[in-house]
């Protein structure tokens, strides 16, 4: 049985009043003892997915199972217990308490869970020694380097010996010297009985991984022209689809729409003959940000990014020529 199963997972959230869907019908799995990378640029859904794995965010639909635990089916006290003991989290910004020593920061979650002071401190000391901070246990975060703070955060995530550890951009705030130590530590943490999932855009981790889940939106390379004919009501594309072509309306009308977070339509505009739409996705490597459907029978010309740039340059040249003659 896989240690992690993700089935038909869709995640949506609200940003600036609009609904964003960074993860759409995702399927993946990982085995016990693996180091898994969630690789992708900012905005690709890495952190959002980690929050769902940790039970801190509920996906829109789909299923997440860690071992025998169906995370997406938990609630109430059972969910709280999973968050406390079923998963360890390494935050991008360390999230250490400035007034506490390294030992106290690592012991804190155990003390909150009811572990006695002596036992919690002994466990914290063992974990700090494990991550190479035996001589720095009494130092507060302000006296530690970025790499040392990250190692304290990793030790804290291990306190309950959770079967799943998730780390969000663990090398983001480190210089190249500190990165090497943290990378080696991360590799060593992936052992039988523990699955380690790291969200990152740092491809230096790729050679260390047992499995890479690439969340970079698929972006087909398209060249040339394509005629598209739609009947009234036909959908051209949906929000979140891969973006390949820029469309010019030859005949008919197209409606572009985007839903608000709560009911209604946040965006509803029309494009008629001679206008174009859908250029940002193909030019910037982004998925579609709107829905597009035909209001009436419509004929479109679809252009690849290179052809669109040439078409636009020619169109602007014609406009400049008309102005100079007038």
CSV table of C-alpha atoms in Angstrom, one decimal:
chain,number,residue,atom,x,y,z
A,1,UNK,CA,0.0,0.0,0.0
A,2,UNK,CA,1.5,3.4,-0.9
A,3,UNK,CA,2.3,5.7,2.0
A,4,UNK,CA,0.5,8.5,0.2
A,5,UNK,CA,-2.3,8.5,-2.3
A,6,UNK,CA,-3.8,11.6,-3.9
A,7,UNK,CA,-6.8,10.9,-6.1
A,8,UNK,CA,-8.6,13.4,-8.4
A,9,UNK,CA,-7.6,16.3,-6.2
A,10,UNK,CA,-8.8,19.8,-7.0
A,11,UNK,CA,-7.9,22.8,-4.8
A,12,UNK,CA,-9.5,26.3,-5.2
A,13,UNK,CA,-8.9,29.4,-3.2
A,14,UNK,CA,-9.9,33.1,-3.3
A,15,UNK,CA,-7.3,35.7,-4.3
A,16,UNK,CA,-8.3,39.4,-4.7
A,17,UNK,CA,-11.9,38.4,-4.9
A,18,UNK,CA,-11.4,35.8,-7.7
A,19,UNK,CA,-11.4,32.0,-7.6
A,20,UNK,CA,-8.0,30.5,-8.4
A,21,UNK,CA,-7.5,26.8,-9.1
A,22,UNK,CA,-3.8,25.9,-8.7
A,23,UNK,CA,-4.4,22.1,-8.5
A,24,UNK,CA,-6.9,20.5,-10.9
A,25,UNK,CA,-7.8,16.8,-10.8
A,26,UNK,CA,-4.4,15.7,-9.6
A,27,UNK,CA,-3.4,12.1,-9.0
A,28,UNK,CA,-0.2,10.9,-7.4
A,29,UNK,CA,1.2,8.4,-4.9
A,30,UNK,CA,4.5,7.9,-3.0
A,31,UNK,CA,6.0,5.0,-1.0
A,32,UNK,CA,7.2,4.8,2.5
A,33,UNK,CA,10.7,6.1,3.0
A,34,UNK,CA,10.8,8.3,-0.1
A,35,UNK,CA,11.9,11.8,-0.5
A,36,UNK,CA,9.3,13.4,-2.8
A,37,UNK,CA,9.7,16.9,-4.3
A,38,UNK,CA,6.8,19.1,-5.3
A,39,UNK,CA,8.6,21.1,-8.0
A,40,UNK,CA,7.2,24.2,-9.6
A,41,UNK,CA,7.3,28.0,-9.8
A,42,UNK,CA,5.5,30.4,-7.4
A,43,UNK,CA,1.8,30.1,-7.8
A,44,UNK,CA,1.8,26.5,-9.0
A,45,UNK,CA,0.1,25.2,-5.9
A,46,UNK,CA,3.0,23.7,-4.0
A,47,UNK,CA,2.4,25.3,-0.6
A,48,UNK,CA,-1.4,24.9,-1.0
A,49,UNK,CA,-1.0,21.2,-1.6
A,50,UNK,CA,1.3,20.8,1.4
A,51,UNK,CA,-1.4,22.5,3.6
A,52,UNK,CA,-3.9,20.0,2.4
A,53,UNK,CA,-1.6,17.1,3.1
A,54,UNK,CA,-1.1,18.5,6.6
A,55,UNK,CA,-4.8,18.8,7.2
A,56,UNK,CA,-4.6,22.5,7.5
A,57,UNK,CA,-6.6,23.2,4.4
A,58,UNK,CA,-9.6,21.3,2.9
A,59,UNK,CA,-9.4,20.7,-0.8
A,60,UNK,CA,-12.4,21.5,-3.0
A,61,UNK,CA,-12.8,17.9,-4.1
A,62,UNK,CA,-10.8,14.6,-4.3
A,63,UNK,CA,-9.1,12.4,-1.7
A,64,UNK,CA,-5.8,12.4,0.2
A,65,UNK,CA,-4.8,9.3,2.2
A,66,UNK,CA,-1.6,8.9,4.3
A,67,UNK,CA,-1.1,5.3,5.1
A,68,UNK,CA,-4.5,4.0,6.4
A,69,UNK,CA,-5.6,7.6,7.3
A,70,UNK,CA,-8.0,9.3,4.9
A,71,UNK,CA,-7.0,12.9,5.7
A,72,UNK,CA,-9.8,14.4,3.6
A,73,UNK,CA,-12.3,12.5,5.7
A,74,UNK,CA,-11.1,13.7,9.1
A,75,UNK,CA,-12.8,16.4,11.2
A,76,UNK,CA,-13.0,17.6,14.8
A,77,UNK,CA,-10.8,16.0,17.4
A,78,UNK,CA,-9.6,13.3,15.0
A,79,UNK,CA,-8.3,15.9,12.6
A,80,UNK,CA,-6.7,17.9,15.4
A,81,UNK,CA,-4.9,14.7,16.6
A,82,UNK,CA,-3.7,14.0,13.0
A,83,UNK,CA,-2.3,17.6,12.8
A,84,UNK,CA,-0.6,17.1,16.1
A,85,UNK,CA,0.9,13.7,15.7
A,86,UNK,CA,0.4,12.4,12.2
A,87,UNK,CA,2.3,15.1,10.4
A,88,UNK,CA,5.4,17.3,11.1
A,89,UNK,CA,5.7,20.6,9.3
A,90,UNK,CA,8.8,22.6,8.4
A,91,UNK,CA,7.8,26.1,7.6
A,92,UNK,CA,9.5,28.3,5.0
A,93,UNK,CA,10.1,31.1,7.5
A,94,UNK,CA,11.2,28.8,10.4
A,95,UNK,CA,8.4,30.1,12.7
A,96,UNK,CA,10.6,29.8,15.8
A,97,UNK,CA,9.6,31.6,19.0
A,98,UNK,CA,12.3,34.3,19.5
A,99,UNK,CA,12.2,34.3,23.3
A,100,UNK,CA,12.8,30.5,23.5
A,101,UNK,CA,16.1,28.6,23.2
A,102,UNK,CA,16.6,26.0,20.5
A,103,UNK,CA,15.8,23.3,23.1
A,104,UNK,CA,12.7,25.1,24.2
A,105,UNK,CA,11.4,25.6,20.7
A,106,UNK,CA,11.8,21.9,19.9
A,107,UNK,CA,10.2,20.9,23.2
A,108,UNK,CA,7.3,23.3,22.9
A,109,UNK,CA,4.9,21.1,20.8
A,110,UNK,CA,5.6,18.1,23.1
A,111,UNK,CA,4.8,20.2,26.2
A,112,UNK,CA,1.6,21.5,24.5
A,113,UNK,CA,0.6,17.8,23.9
A,114,UNK,CA,1.0,17.0,27.6
A,115,UNK,CA,4.5,15.5,27.7
A,116,UNK,CA,6.4,16.2,30.9
A,117,UNK,CA,9.2,18.7,31.0
A,118,UNK,CA,12.0,16.3,31.6
A,119,UNK,CA,10.9,13.9,28.8
A,120,UNK,CA,10.3,16.7,26.4
A,121,UNK,CA,13.7,18.3,27.0
A,122,UNK,CA,15.5,14.9,26.6
A,123,UNK,CA,13.7,14.3,23.3
A,124,UNK,CA,14.5,17.8,22.1
A,125,UNK,CA,18.2,17.4,23.0
A,126,UNK,CA,18.3,14.1,21.1
A,127,UNK,CA,16.8,15.6,18.0
A,128,UNK,CA,19.0,18.7,18.1
A,129,UNK,CA,22.0,16.4,18.3
A,130,UNK,CA,20.6,14.5,15.4
A,131,UNK,CA,20.5,17.7,13.2
A,132,UNK,CA,24.0,18.7,14.3
A,133,UNK,CA,23.2,21.4,16.9
A,134,UNK,CA,24.4,19.7,20.1
A,135,UNK,CA,26.5,22.8,21.0
A,136,UNK,CA,23.8,25.3,20.1
A,137,UNK,CA,20.8,24.0,22.2
A,138,UNK,CA,20.8,27.0,24.6
A,139,UNK,CA,20.9,29.7,21.9
A,140,UNK,CA,17.9,31.7,20.9
A,141,UNK,CA,16.9,32.1,17.2
A,142,UNK,CA,18.5,35.5,17.0
A,143,UNK,CA,21.9,34.0,17.8
A,144,UNK,CA,21.6,31.3,15.2
A,145,UNK,CA,22.3,31.4,11.5
A,146,UNK,CA,19.6,30.8,8.9
A,147,UNK,CA,20.8,27.3,8.4
A,148,UNK,CA,20.8,26.6,12.1
A,149,UNK,CA,17.3,28.0,12.5
A,150,UNK,CA,16.1,25.7,9.7
A,151,UNK,CA,17.7,22.7,11.4
A,152,UNK,CA,15.9,23.6,14.7
A,153,UNK,CA,12.7,23.8,12.7
A,154,UNK,CA,13.4,20.4,11.2
A,155,UNK,CA,14.1,18.9,14.7
A,156,UNK,CA,10.8,20.4,15.9
A,157,UNK,CA,8.9,18.7,13.1
A,158,UNK,CA,10.3,15.3,14.2
A,159,UNK,CA,9.2,15.5,17.8
A,160,UNK,CA,6.2,13.1,17.5
A,161,UNK,CA,8.0,10.8,15.0
A,162,UNK,CA,5.2,11.4,12.5
A,163,UNK,CA,5.0,9.2,9.4
A,164,UNK,CA,4.7,12.2,7.2
A,165,UNK,CA,7.0,15.3,7.2
A,166,UNK,CA,6.2,18.2,4.9
A,167,UNK,CA,8.7,21.0,4.3
A,168,UNK,CA,7.9,24.3,2.5
A,169,UNK,CA,10.8,25.8,0.6
A,170,UNK,CA,13.4,24.7,3.2
A,171,UNK,CA,16.3,26.3,1.3
A,172,UNK,CA,14.6,29.6,0.5
A,173,UNK,CA,16.3,31.8,3.1
A,174,UNK,CA,19.7,30.1,3.1
A,175,UNK,CA,23.0,31.0,1.4
A,176,UNK,CA,24.9,28.5,-0.7
A,177,UNK,CA,27.0,27.3,2.2
A,178,UNK,CA,24.0,26.7,4.5
A,179,UNK,CA,22.1,25.0,1.7
A,180,UNK,CA,24.5,22.0,1.5
A,181,UNK,CA,24.1,21.1,5.1
A,182,UNK,CA,20.3,21.3,5.0
A,183,UNK,CA,20.1,19.3,1.7
A,184,UNK,CA,22.1,16.5,3.2
A,185,UNK,CA,20.0,16.5,6.3
A,186,UNK,CA,16.8,16.4,4.3
A,187,UNK,CA,18.1,13.4,2.4
A,188,UNK,CA,19.0,11.5,5.6
A,189,UNK,CA,15.5,12.1,7.1
A,190,UNK,CA,13.7,10.0,4.4
A,191,UNK,CA,13.9,6.6,6.0
A,192,UNK,CA,11.6,3.6,6.3
A,193,UNK,CA,8.6,4.6,8.5
A,194,UNK,CA,8.8,8.2,7.4
A,195,UNK,CA,7.7,9.9,4.1
A,196,UNK,CA,9.2,13.3,3.4
A,197,UNK,CA,7.6,15.7,1.0
A,198,UNK,CA,9.4,19.0,0.1
A,199,UNK,CA,7.8,21.8,-1.9
A,200,UNK,CA,10.5,23.8,-3.7
A,201,UNK,CA,11.5,25.7,-6.9
A,202,UNK,CA,15.1,24.8,-6.1
A,203,UNK,CA,16.2,22.2,-8.7
A,204,UNK,CA,19.3,21.5,-6.7
A,205,UNK,CA,17.2,19.0,-4.7
A,206,UNK,CA,16.1,17.1,-7.7
A,207,UNK,CA,19.1,14.6,-7.8
A,208,UNK,CA,18.4,13.8,-4.1
A,209,UNK,CA,14.8,12.9,-4.6
A,210,UNK,CA,13.2,9.4,-5.0
A,211,UNK,CA,10.2,11.0,-6.8
A,212,UNK,CA,9.5,14.4,-8.4
A,213,UNK,CA,5.9,15.7,-8.8
A,214,UNK,CA,6.2,18.6,-11.2
A,215,UNK,CA,3.4,21.1,-10.7
A,216,UNK,CA,4.6,23.4,-13.5
A,217,UNK,CA,1.6,24.1,-15.7
A,218,UNK,CA,1.8,22.1,-18.9
A,219,UNK,CA,2.5,24.5,-21.8
A,220,UNK,CA,2.3,23.1,-25.2
A,221,UNK,CA,4.5,24.8,-27.8
A,222,UNK,CA,2.2,25.7,-30.7
A,223,UNK,CA,3.1,27.4,-34.0
A,224,UNK,CA,1.1,28.3,-37.1
A,225,UNK,CA,-2.5,29.3,-37.5
A,226,UNK,CA,-5.7,27.4,-36.8
A,227,UNK,CA,-9.3,28.1,-37.8
A,228,UNK,CA,-11.8,27.4,-35.1
A,229,UNK,CA,-15.6,27.3,-35.7
A,230,UNK,CA,-18.0,27.3,-32.7
A,231,UNK,CA,-21.7,27.0,-32.5
A,232,UNK,CA,-23.6,29.3,-30.1
A,233,UNK,CA,-23.0,28.1,-26.5
A,234,UNK,CA,-19.9,26.1,-27.4
A,235,UNK,CA,-17.1,26.3,-24.8
A,236,UNK,CA,-13.7,27.2,-26.2
A,237,UNK,CA,-11.7,26.8,-23.0
A,238,UNK,CA,-12.1,26.7,-19.2
A,239,UNK,CA,-10.3,28.5,-16.4
A,240,UNK,CA,-7.2,26.4,-15.5
A,241,UNK,CA,-6.8,24.8,-19.0
A,242,UNK,CA,-3.3,24.9,-20.6
A,243,UNK,CA,-3.0,27.9,-22.8
A,244,UNK,CA,-1.6,27.4,-26.3
A,245,UNK,CA,-3.2,29.8,-28.7
A,246,UNK,CA,-4.2,33.5,-28.9
A,247,UNK,CA,-7.5,33.9,-30.6
A,248,UNK,CA,-8.7,36.6,-33.1
A,249,UNK,CA,-12.4,36.9,-33.6
A,250,UNK,CA,-13.2,36.8,-37.4
A,251,UNK,CA,-17.0,36.5,-37.1
A,252,UNK,CA,-19.5,36.3,-34.2
A,253,UNK,CA,-18.9,37.0,-30.5
A,254,UNK,CA,-17.1,35.4,-27.6
A,255,UNK,CA,-17.9,35.9,-23.9
A,256,UNK,CA,-15.0,35.8,-21.4
A,257,UNK,CA,-16.1,35.2,-17.8
A,258,UNK,CA,-14.5,34.4,-14.4
A,259,UNK,CA,-16.5,33.5,-11.2
A,260,UNK,CA,-16.2,35.5,-8.0
A,261,UNK,CA,-15.5,33.7,-4.8
A,262,UNK,CA,-19.1,33.8,-3.7
A,263,UNK,CA,-21.8,33.6,-6.4
A,264,UNK,CA,-22.3,35.6,-9.6
A,265,UNK,CA,-19.7,36.5,-12.2
A,266,UNK,CA,-16.8,38.7,-11.3
A,267,UNK,CA,-15.8,39.2,-15.0
A,268,UNK,CA,-18.0,39.1,-18.0
A,269,UNK,CA,-16.8,40.8,-21.2
A,270,UNK,CA,-17.4,40.2,-24.9
A,271,UNK,CA,-15.1,40.1,-27.8
A,272,UNK,CA,-16.3,40.8,-31.4
A,273,UNK,CA,-14.9,40.8,-34.9
A,274,UNK,CA,-11.3,42.2,-35.2
A,275,UNK,CA,-10.5,41.8,-31.5
A,276,UNK,CA,-8.3,39.2,-29.8
A,277,UNK,CA,-8.1,37.5,-26.4
A,278,UNK,CA,-6.3,34.9,-24.5
A,279,UNK,CA,-2.8,36.3,-25.1
A,280,UNK,CA,-1.4,36.2,-21.5
A,281,UNK,CA,-1.4,32.5,-21.1
A,282,UNK,CA,0.6,31.6,-24.2
A,283,UNK,CA,3.0,34.5,-23.9
A,284,UNK,CA,3.7,34.2,-20.2
A,285,UNK,CA,3.4,30.4,-19.8
A,286,UNK,CA,0.3,30.6,-17.6
A,287,UNK,CA,-2.9,28.5,-17.6
A,288,UNK,CA,-6.2,30.1,-18.7
A,289,UNK,CA,-7.5,32.6,-16.2
A,290,UNK,CA,-11.1,32.8,-17.7
A,291,UNK,CA,-13.8,30.7,-19.3
A,292,UNK,CA,-14.5,31.4,-23.0
A,293,UNK,CA,-17.7,30.5,-24.9
A,294,UNK,CA,-19.4,31.5,-28.1
A,295,UNK,CA,-22.4,33.7,-27.7
A,296,UNK,CA,-23.4,33.0,-31.3
A,297,UNK,CA,-22.0,31.1,-34.2
A,298,UNK,CA,-18.4,32.2,-34.3
A,299,UNK,CA,-15.3,31.8,-36.4
A,300,UNK,CA,-11.8,32.3,-34.8
A,301,UNK,CA,-8.2,32.3,-35.9
A,302,UNK,CA,-5.9,30.8,-33.4
A,303,UNK,CA,-2.3,31.9,-33.5
A,304,UNK,CA,0.8,30.5,-31.7
A,305,UNK,CA,2.8,33.0,-29.7
A,306,UNK,CA,5.3,33.7,-32.5
A,307,UNK,CA,2.6,34.2,-35.1
A,308,UNK,CA,0.6,36.4,-32.7
A,309,UNK,CA,3.6,38.7,-32.2
A,310,UNK,CA,4.0,39.1,-36.0
A,311,UNK,CA,0.3,39.6,-36.5
A,312,UNK,CA,0.2,42.3,-33.8
A,313,UNK,CA,3.3,44.1,-35.2
A,314,UNK,CA,1.8,44.1,-38.6
A,315,UNK,CA,-1.5,45.4,-37.2
A,316,UNK,CA,0.2,48.2,-35.3
A,317,UNK,CA,2.2,49.0,-38.5
A,318,UNK,CA,-1.0,49.4,-40.5
A,319,UNK,CA,-2.5,51.7,-37.8
A,320,UNK,CA,0.7,53.9,-37.8
A,321,UNK,CA,0.6,54.1,-41.6
A,322,UNK,CA,-3.0,55.1,-41.6
A,323,UNK,CA,-2.3,57.9,-39.1
A,324,UNK,CA,0.7,59.2,-41.1
A,325,UNK,CA,-1.5,59.5,-44.2
A,326,UNK,CA,-4.4,61.3,-42.4
